[in-house]
Coordinates of C-alpha atoms (C1' of nucleotides) in Angstrom, one line a residue:
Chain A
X6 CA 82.6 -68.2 13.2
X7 CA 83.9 -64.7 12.8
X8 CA 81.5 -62.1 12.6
X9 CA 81.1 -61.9 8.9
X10 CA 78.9 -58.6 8.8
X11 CA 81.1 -55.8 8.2
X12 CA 80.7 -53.8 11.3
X13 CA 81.5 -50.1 10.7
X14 CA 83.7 -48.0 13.4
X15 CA 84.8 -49.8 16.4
X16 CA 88.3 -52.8 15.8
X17 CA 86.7 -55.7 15.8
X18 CA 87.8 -58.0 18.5
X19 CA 90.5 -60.8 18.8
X20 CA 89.1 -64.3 18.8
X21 CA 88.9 -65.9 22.3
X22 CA 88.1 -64.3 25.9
X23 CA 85.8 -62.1 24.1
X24 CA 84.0 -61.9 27.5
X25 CA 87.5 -60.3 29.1
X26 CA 87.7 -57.8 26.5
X27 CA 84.1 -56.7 26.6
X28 CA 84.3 -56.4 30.8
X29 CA 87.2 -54.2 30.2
X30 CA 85.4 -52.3 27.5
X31 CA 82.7 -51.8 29.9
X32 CA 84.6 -51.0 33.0
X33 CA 86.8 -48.7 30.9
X34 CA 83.6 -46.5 29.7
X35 CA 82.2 -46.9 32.8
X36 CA 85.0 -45.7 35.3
X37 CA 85.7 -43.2 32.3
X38 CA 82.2 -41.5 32.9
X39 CA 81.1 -42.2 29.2
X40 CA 78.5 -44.6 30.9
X41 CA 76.8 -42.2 33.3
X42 CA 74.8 -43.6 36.2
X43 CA 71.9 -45.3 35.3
X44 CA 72.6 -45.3 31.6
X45 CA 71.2 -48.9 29.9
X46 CA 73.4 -51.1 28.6
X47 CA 71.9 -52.7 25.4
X48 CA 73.2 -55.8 25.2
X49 CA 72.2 -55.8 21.2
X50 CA 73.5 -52.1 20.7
X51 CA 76.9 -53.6 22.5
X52 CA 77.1 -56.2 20.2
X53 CA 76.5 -54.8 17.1
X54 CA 79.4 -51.5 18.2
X55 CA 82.0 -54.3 18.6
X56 CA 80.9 -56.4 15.7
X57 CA 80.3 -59.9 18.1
X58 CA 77.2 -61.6 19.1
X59 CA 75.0 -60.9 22.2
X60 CA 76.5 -64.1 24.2
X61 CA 79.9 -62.6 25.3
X62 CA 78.0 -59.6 26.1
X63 CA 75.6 -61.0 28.4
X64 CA 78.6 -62.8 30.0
X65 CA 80.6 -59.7 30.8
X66 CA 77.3 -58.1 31.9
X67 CA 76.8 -60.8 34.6
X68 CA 80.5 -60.5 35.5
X69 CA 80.1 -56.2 36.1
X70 CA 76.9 -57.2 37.7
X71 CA 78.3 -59.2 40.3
X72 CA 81.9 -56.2 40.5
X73 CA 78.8 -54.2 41.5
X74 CA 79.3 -51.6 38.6
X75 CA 76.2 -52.9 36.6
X76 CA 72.7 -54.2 37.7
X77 CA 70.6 -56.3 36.3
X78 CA 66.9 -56.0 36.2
X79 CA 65.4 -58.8 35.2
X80 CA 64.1 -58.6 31.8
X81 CA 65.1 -55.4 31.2
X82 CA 68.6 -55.2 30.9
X83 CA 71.3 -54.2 32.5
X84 CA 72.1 -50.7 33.5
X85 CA 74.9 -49.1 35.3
X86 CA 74.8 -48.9 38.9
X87 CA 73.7 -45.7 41.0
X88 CA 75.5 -44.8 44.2
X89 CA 73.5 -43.3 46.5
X90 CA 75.1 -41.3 49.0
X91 CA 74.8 -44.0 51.7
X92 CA 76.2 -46.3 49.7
X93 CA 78.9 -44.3 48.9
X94 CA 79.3 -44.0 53.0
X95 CA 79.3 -47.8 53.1
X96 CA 81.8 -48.2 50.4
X97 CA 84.5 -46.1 52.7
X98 CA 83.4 -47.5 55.6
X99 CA 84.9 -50.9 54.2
X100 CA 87.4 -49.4 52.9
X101 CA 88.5 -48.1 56.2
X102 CA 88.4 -51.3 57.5
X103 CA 90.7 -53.2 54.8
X104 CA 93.1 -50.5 54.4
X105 CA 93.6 -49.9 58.1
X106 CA 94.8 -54.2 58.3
X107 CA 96.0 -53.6 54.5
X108 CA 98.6 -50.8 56.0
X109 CA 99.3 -52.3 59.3
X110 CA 100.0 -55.7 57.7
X111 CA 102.4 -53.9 55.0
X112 CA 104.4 -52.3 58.0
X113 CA 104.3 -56.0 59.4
X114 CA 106.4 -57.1 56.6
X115 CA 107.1 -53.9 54.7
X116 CA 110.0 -54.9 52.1
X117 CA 112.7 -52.7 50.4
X118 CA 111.2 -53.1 47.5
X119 CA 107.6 -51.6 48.8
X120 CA 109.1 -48.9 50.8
X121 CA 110.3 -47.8 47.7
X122 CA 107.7 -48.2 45.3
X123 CA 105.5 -46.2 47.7
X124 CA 107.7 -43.6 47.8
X125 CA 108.0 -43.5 44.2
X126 CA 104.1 -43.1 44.2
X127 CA 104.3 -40.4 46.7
X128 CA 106.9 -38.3 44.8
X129 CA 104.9 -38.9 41.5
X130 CA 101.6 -37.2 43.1
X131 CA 103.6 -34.7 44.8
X132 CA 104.7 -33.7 40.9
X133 CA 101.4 -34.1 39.4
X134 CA 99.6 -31.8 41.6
X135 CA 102.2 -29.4 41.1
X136 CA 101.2 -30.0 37.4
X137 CA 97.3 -30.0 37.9
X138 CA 95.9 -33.0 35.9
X139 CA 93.1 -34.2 38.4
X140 CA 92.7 -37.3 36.3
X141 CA 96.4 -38.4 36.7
X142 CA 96.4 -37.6 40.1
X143 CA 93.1 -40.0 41.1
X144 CA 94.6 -42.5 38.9
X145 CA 98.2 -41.8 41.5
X146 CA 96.0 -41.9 44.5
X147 CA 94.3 -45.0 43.8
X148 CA 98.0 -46.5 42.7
X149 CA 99.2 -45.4 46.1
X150 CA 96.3 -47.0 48.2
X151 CA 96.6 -50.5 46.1
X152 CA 99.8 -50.6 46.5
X153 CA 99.7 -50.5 50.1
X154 CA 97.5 -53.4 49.7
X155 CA 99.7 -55.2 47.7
X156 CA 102.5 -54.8 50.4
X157 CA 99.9 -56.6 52.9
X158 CA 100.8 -59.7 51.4
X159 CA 97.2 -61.0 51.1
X160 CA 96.0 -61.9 47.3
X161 CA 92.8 -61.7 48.5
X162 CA 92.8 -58.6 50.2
X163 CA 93.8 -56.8 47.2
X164 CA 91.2 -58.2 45.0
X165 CA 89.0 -56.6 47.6
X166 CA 90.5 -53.3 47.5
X167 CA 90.1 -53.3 44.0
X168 CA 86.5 -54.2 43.8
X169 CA 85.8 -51.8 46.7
X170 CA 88.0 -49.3 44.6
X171 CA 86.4 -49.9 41.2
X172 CA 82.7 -49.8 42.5
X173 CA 83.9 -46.0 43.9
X174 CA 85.4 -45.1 40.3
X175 CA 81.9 -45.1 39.2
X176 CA 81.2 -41.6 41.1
X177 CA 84.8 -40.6 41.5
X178 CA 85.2 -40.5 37.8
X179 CA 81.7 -38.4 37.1
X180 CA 83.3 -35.9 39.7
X181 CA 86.7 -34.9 38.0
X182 CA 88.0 -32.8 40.5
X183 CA 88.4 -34.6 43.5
X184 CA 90.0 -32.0 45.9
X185 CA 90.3 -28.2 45.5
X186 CA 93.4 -28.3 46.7
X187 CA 96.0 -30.9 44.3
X188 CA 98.8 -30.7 46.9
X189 CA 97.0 -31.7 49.6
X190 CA 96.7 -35.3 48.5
X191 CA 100.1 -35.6 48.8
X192 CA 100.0 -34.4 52.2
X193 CA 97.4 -36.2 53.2
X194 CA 99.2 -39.6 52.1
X195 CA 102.8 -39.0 53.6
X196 CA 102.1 -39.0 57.5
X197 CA 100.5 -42.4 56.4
X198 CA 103.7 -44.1 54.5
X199 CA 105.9 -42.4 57.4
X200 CA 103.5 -44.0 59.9
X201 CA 104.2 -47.4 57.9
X202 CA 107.7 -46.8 58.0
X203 CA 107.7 -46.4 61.5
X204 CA 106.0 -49.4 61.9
X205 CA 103.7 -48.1 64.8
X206 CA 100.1 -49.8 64.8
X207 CA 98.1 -47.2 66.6
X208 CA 99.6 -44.1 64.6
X209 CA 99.0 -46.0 61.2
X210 CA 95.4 -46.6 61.9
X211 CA 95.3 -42.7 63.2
X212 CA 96.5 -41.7 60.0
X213 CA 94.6 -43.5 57.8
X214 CA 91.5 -43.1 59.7
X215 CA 92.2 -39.5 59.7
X216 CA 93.3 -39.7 55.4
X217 CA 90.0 -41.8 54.3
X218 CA 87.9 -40.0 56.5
X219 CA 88.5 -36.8 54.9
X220 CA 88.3 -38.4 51.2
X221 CA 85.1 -39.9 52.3
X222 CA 83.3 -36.9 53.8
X223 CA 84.5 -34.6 50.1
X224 CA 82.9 -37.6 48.0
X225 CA 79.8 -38.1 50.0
X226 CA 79.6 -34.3 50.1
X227 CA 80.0 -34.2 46.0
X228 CA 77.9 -37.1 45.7
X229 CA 75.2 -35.7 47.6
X230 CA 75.3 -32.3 45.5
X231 CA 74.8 -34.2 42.4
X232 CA 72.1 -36.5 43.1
X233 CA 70.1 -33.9 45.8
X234 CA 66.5 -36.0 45.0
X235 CA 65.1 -37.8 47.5
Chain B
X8 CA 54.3 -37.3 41.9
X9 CA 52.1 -40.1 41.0
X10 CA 50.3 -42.9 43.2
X11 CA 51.9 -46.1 42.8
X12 CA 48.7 -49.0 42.7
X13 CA 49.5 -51.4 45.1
X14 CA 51.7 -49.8 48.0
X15 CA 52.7 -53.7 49.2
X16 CA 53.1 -55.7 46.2
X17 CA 54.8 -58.5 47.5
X18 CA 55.5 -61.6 45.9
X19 CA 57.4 -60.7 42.9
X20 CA 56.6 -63.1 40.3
X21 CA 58.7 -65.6 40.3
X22 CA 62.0 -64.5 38.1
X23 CA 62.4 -66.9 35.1
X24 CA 65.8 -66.6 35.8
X25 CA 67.3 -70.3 35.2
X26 CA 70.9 -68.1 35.8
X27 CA 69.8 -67.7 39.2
X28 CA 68.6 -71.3 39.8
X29 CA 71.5 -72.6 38.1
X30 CA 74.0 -71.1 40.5
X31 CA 71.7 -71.9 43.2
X32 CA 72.0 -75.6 42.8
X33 CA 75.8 -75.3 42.0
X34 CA 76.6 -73.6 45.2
X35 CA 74.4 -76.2 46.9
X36 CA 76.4 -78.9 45.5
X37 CA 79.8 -77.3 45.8
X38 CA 79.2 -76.2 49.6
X39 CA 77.6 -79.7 50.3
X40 CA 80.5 -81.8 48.9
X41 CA 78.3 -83.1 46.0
X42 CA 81.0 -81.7 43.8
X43 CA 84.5 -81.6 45.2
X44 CA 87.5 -79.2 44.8
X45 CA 89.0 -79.8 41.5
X46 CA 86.4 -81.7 39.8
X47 CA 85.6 -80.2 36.6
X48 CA 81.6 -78.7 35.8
X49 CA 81.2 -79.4 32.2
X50 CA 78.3 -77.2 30.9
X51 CA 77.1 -79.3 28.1
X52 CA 76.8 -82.0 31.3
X53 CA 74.7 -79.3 33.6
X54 CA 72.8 -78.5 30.8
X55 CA 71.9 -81.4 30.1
X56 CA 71.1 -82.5 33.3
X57 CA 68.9 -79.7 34.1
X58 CA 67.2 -80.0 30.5
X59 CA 68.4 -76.7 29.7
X60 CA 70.4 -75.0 27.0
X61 CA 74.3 -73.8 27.7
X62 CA 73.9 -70.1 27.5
X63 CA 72.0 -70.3 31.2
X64 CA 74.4 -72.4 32.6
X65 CA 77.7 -70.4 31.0
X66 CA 76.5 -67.5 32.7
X67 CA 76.0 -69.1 35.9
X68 CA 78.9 -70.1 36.0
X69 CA 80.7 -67.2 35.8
X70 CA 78.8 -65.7 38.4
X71 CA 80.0 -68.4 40.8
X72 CA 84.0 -68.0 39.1
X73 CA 83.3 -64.3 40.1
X74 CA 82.3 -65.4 43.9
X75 CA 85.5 -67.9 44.3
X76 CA 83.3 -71.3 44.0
X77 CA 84.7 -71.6 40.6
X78 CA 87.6 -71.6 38.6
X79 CA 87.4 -70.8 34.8
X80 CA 90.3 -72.2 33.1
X81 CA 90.1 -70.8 29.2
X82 CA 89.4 -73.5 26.5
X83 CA 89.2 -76.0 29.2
X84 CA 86.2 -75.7 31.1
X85 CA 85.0 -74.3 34.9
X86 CA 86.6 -76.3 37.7
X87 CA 85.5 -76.3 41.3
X88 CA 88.2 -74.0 43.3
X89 CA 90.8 -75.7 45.1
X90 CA 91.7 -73.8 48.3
X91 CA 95.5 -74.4 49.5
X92 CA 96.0 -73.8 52.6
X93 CA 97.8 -70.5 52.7
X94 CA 94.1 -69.4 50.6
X95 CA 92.2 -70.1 53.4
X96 CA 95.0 -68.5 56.0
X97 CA 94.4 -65.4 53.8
X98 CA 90.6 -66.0 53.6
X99 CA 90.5 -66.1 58.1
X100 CA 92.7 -62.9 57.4
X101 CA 90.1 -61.5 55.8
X102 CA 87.3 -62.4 58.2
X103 CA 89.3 -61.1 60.9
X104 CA 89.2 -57.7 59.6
X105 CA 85.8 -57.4 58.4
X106 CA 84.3 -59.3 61.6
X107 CA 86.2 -57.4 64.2
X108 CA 84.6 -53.9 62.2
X109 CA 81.4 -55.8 62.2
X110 CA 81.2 -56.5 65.9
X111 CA 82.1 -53.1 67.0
X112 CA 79.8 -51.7 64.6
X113 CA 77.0 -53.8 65.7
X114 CA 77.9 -53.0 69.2
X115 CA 77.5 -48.8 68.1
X116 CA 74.0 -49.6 66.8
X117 CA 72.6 -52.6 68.3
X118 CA 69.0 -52.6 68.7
X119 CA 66.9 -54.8 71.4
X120 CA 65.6 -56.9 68.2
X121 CA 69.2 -58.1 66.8
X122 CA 70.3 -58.3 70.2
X123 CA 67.4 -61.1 70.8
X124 CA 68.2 -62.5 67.8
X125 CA 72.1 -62.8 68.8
X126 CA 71.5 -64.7 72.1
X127 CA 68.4 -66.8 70.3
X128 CA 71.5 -68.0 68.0
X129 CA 73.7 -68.7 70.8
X130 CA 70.8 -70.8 72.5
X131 CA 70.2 -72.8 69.4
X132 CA 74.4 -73.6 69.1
X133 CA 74.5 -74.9 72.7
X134 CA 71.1 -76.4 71.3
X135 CA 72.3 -78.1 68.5
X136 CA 76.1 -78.9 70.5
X137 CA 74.3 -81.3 72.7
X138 CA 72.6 -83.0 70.2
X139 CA 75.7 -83.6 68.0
X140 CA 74.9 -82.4 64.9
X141 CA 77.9 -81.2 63.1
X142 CA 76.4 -80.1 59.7
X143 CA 74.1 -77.7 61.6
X144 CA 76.1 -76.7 64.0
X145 CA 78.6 -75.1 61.3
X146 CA 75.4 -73.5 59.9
X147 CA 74.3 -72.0 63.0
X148 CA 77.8 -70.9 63.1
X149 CA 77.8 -69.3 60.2
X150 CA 74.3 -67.5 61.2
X151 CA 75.7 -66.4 64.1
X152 CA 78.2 -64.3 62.8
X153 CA 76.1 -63.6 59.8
X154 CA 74.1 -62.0 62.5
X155 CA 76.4 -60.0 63.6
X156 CA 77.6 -58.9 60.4
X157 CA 74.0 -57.8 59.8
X158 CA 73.7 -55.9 63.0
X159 CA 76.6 -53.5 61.9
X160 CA 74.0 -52.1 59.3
X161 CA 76.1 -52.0 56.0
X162 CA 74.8 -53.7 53.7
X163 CA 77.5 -53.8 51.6
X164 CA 79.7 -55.6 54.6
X165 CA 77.2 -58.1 54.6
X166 CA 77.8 -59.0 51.1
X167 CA 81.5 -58.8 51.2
X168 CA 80.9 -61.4 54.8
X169 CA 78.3 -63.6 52.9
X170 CA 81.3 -64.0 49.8
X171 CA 84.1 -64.9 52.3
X172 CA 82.1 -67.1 53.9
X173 CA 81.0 -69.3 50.8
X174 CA 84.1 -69.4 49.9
X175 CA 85.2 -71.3 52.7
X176 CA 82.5 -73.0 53.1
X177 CA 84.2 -75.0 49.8
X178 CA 86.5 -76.5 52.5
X179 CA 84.3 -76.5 55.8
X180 CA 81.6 -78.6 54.0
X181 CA 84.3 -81.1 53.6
X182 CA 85.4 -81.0 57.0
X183 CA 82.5 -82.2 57.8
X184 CA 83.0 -82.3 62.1
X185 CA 84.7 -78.7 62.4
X186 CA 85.7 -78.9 66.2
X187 CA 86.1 -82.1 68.0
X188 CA 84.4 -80.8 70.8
X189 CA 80.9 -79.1 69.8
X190 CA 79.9 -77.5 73.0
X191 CA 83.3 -75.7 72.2
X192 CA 82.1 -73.4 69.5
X193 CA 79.1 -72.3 72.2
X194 CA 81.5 -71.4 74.7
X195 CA 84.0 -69.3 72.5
X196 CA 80.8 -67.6 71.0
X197 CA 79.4 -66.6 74.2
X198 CA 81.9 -63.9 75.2
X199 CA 81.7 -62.1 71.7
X200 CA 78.2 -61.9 72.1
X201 CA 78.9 -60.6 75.6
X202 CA 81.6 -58.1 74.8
X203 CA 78.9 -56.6 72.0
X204 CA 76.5 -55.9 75.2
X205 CA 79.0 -54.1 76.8
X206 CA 80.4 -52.4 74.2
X207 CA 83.9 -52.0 74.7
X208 CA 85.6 -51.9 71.5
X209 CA 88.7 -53.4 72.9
X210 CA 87.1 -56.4 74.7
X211 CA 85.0 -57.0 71.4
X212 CA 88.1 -56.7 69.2
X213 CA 89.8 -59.2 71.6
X214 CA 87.0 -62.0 71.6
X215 CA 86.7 -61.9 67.9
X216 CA 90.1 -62.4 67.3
X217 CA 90.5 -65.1 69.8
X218 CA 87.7 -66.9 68.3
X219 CA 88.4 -66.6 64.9
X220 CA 92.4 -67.3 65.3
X221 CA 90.8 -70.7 67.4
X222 CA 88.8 -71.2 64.0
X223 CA 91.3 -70.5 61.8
X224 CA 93.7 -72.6 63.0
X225 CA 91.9 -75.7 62.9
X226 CA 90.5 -75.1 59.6
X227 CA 94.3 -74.7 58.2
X228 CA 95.2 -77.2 60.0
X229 CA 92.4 -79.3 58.6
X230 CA 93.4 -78.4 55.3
X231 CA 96.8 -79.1 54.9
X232 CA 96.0 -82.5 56.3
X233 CA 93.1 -83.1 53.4
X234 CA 95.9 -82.0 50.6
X235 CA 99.4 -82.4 51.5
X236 CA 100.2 -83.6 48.2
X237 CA 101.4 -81.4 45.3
Chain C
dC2 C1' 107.6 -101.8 27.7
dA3 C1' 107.6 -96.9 27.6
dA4 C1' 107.1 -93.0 24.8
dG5 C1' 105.3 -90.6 21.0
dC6 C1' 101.8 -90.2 17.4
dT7 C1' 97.1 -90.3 15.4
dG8 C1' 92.5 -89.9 15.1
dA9 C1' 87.9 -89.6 17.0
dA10 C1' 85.0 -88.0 20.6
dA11 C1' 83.7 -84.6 23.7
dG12 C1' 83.5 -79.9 25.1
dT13 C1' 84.1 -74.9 24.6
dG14 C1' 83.5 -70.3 22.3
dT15 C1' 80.6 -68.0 19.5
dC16 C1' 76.8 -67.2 16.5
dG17 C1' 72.1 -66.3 14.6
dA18 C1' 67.2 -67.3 15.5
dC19 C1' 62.8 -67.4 17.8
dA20 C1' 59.3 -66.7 21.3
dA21 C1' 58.1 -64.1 25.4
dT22 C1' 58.0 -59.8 27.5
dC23 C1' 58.6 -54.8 28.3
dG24 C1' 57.9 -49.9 27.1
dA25 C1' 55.8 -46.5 24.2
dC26 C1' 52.5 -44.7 21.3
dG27 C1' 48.1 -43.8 20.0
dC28 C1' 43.0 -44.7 20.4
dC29 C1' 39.0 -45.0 22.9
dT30 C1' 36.1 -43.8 26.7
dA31 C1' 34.2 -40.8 30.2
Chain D
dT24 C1' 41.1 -33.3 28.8
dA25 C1' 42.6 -37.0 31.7
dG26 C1' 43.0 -41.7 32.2
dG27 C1' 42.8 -46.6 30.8
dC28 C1' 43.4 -50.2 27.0
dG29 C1' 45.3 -52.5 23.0
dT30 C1' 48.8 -52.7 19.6
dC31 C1' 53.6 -52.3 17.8
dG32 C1' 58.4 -52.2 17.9
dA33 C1' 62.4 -53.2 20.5
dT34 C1' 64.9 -56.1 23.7
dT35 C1' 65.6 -60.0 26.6
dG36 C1' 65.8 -65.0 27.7
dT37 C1' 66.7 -69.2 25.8
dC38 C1' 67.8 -72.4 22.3
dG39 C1' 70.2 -75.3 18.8
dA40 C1' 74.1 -75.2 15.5
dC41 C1' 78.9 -75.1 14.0
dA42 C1' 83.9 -74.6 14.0
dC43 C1' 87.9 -75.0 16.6
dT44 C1' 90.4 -77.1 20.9
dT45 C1' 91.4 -80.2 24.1
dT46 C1' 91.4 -84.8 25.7
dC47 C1' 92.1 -89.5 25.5
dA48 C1' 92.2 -94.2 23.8
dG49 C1' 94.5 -97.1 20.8
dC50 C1' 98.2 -97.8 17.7
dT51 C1' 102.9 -97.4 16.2
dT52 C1' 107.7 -97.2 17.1
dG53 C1' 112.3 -97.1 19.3

DNA sequence: CAAGCTGAAAGTGTCGACAATCGACGCCTA
DNA sequence: TAGGCGTCGATTGTCGACACTTTCAGCTTG
């Protein structure tokens, strides 16, 4: 039942939700860029790396496919999804939309707890751009967003958020360097929490509006200058 | 630049996808009551049924566990999802914010054609309310605000629309008769519809939420009266 | 009579195999 | 030399098989 072939390289897996582990896998060297766009995903070659059959594979395929970071074409295998710059545009405009009732829902009912966890966040990208790791700080800035989310009380919004924020990680991690300017992130993101804290509806909507709106236009803009083909 | 043989090339040959046809017929029969909340889908049972192998209808199935229709339960088996009522409370919280977006977006860009097709919908609801026909009038329902979802041009909101409501459409096709009065749903439509010709955000922002909140409270309402047993 | 144990049946997780199909390469034809 | 056609290898879609788990009916026991 194992795979007895001894399958050089890669640890072969733990027995059991073998389709969990490959989807991470996947995401992993997806959001990690070692996937590029449009890069085939041999569902043999896949297999035979981690030293299982094709089933499991498949499986975690379908489930990418339907996250949006893979697509299937049918009968020829699964590649990894291409954002074209109006996609990317769609992508924030949903995201405006759940994280301006994500924030204003999270100032609704805004615990201790939260309100402190989100200023954690903040202080932790405020130190990393003083320390210059882009990486850490899109991994902070994502962190800071979800957990707004989180503090809107809604499950379901939050598995939103994260699909909405996963499908983006396919471009955002191919462009490294998200903003000149490190610091500004963290400037950016405090008139938002304050806004949050403050509890008013119209200036949190402002401020996110005005946040995403300027993270949008710099990805679309990078996007764009990768991908100039028509 | 090379020319491509046959610029219209329609009908795609039909996919020999059984994946695709599997999960059509088990969203038919989840959404049409055929299989109810909780009941388990055995694959060796599908399978057999549909005089298929497993593989086909595993990866169905996770498609559907990946679109909320079904629960995968490890070792055990996939399970039609069981909605509590605070799920669907969060689910309406949902709609709310993508729907209110949607309608003012439509509103920004709505063209003579989808405005037709709007009031076309709206005539076939007061239609179908004078006839008495509840299972159609919840799918002209649906189609309204599918419509207007459509209107706002982002394809990807459609989607994300199109996912919410299938998942709750687990519950409404078990309701069966939605409202007690069906000219009702007619009526509350109407001024959406009308506040999207006018195109004042607030109005249309106003009329969504009033309609949906009407919606929403007698589905939850509906629900905890199916299930109010641990 | 209820509770716990036992064993078999059913079902899942995974595998390897096979036919159908796709893409590429090279050959033939103008 | 450019373009179309057939063949070959590689990959997908689907299948049946097998070991391990879970479930459940029937039996035993307190």
């Amino acid at each position: 039942m194992r795979a007895m072939s001894p399958p050089v390289g890669l640890p072969v897996l733990a027995e059991s939700d073998l389709v969990r582990q490959v989807a991470r896998r996947l995401t992993d060297a997806i959001v990690h860029g070692r996937l590029a766009p449009g890069a085939k995903v041999a569902e043999a070659a896949v297999a035979r790396e981690l030293g299982i059959s094709r089933a499991p594979v498949r499986e975690a395929a379908r489930l990418l496919e339907s996250q949006g970071l893979l697509k299937a074409s049918p009968r020829r295998g699964f590649f990894v999804r291409e954002l074209s710059a109006q996609e990317v545009d769609e992508l924030y405009d949903l995201r405006l939309c759940v994280e301006r009732h994500a924030a204003v829902e999270a100032a609704r009912r805004l615990t201790p707890a939260a309100r402190d966890g989100l200023r954690r966040q903040l202080d932790l990208m405020r130190d990393l751009a003083r320390r210059d790791d882009p990486a850490a700080i899109v991994e902070a800035d994502y962190q800071f967003h979800r957990l707004i989310c989180e503090a809107a009380g809604n499950g379901r919004l939050l598995r939103l958020f994260d699909g909405l924020a996963s499908e983006l990680r396919i471009v955002i991690g191919l462009i490294g360097r998200l903003y000149d300017d490190p610091g500004e992130i963290a400037r950016t993101h405090e008139p938002v929490l304050e806004a949050i804290e403050a509890g008013h509806p119209e200036r949190i909507v402002a401020h996110v509006d005005h946040h995403l709106g300027v993270a949008r236009r710099e990805v679309v803009r990078l996007v764009q200058s990768l991908a100039p083909n028509p």
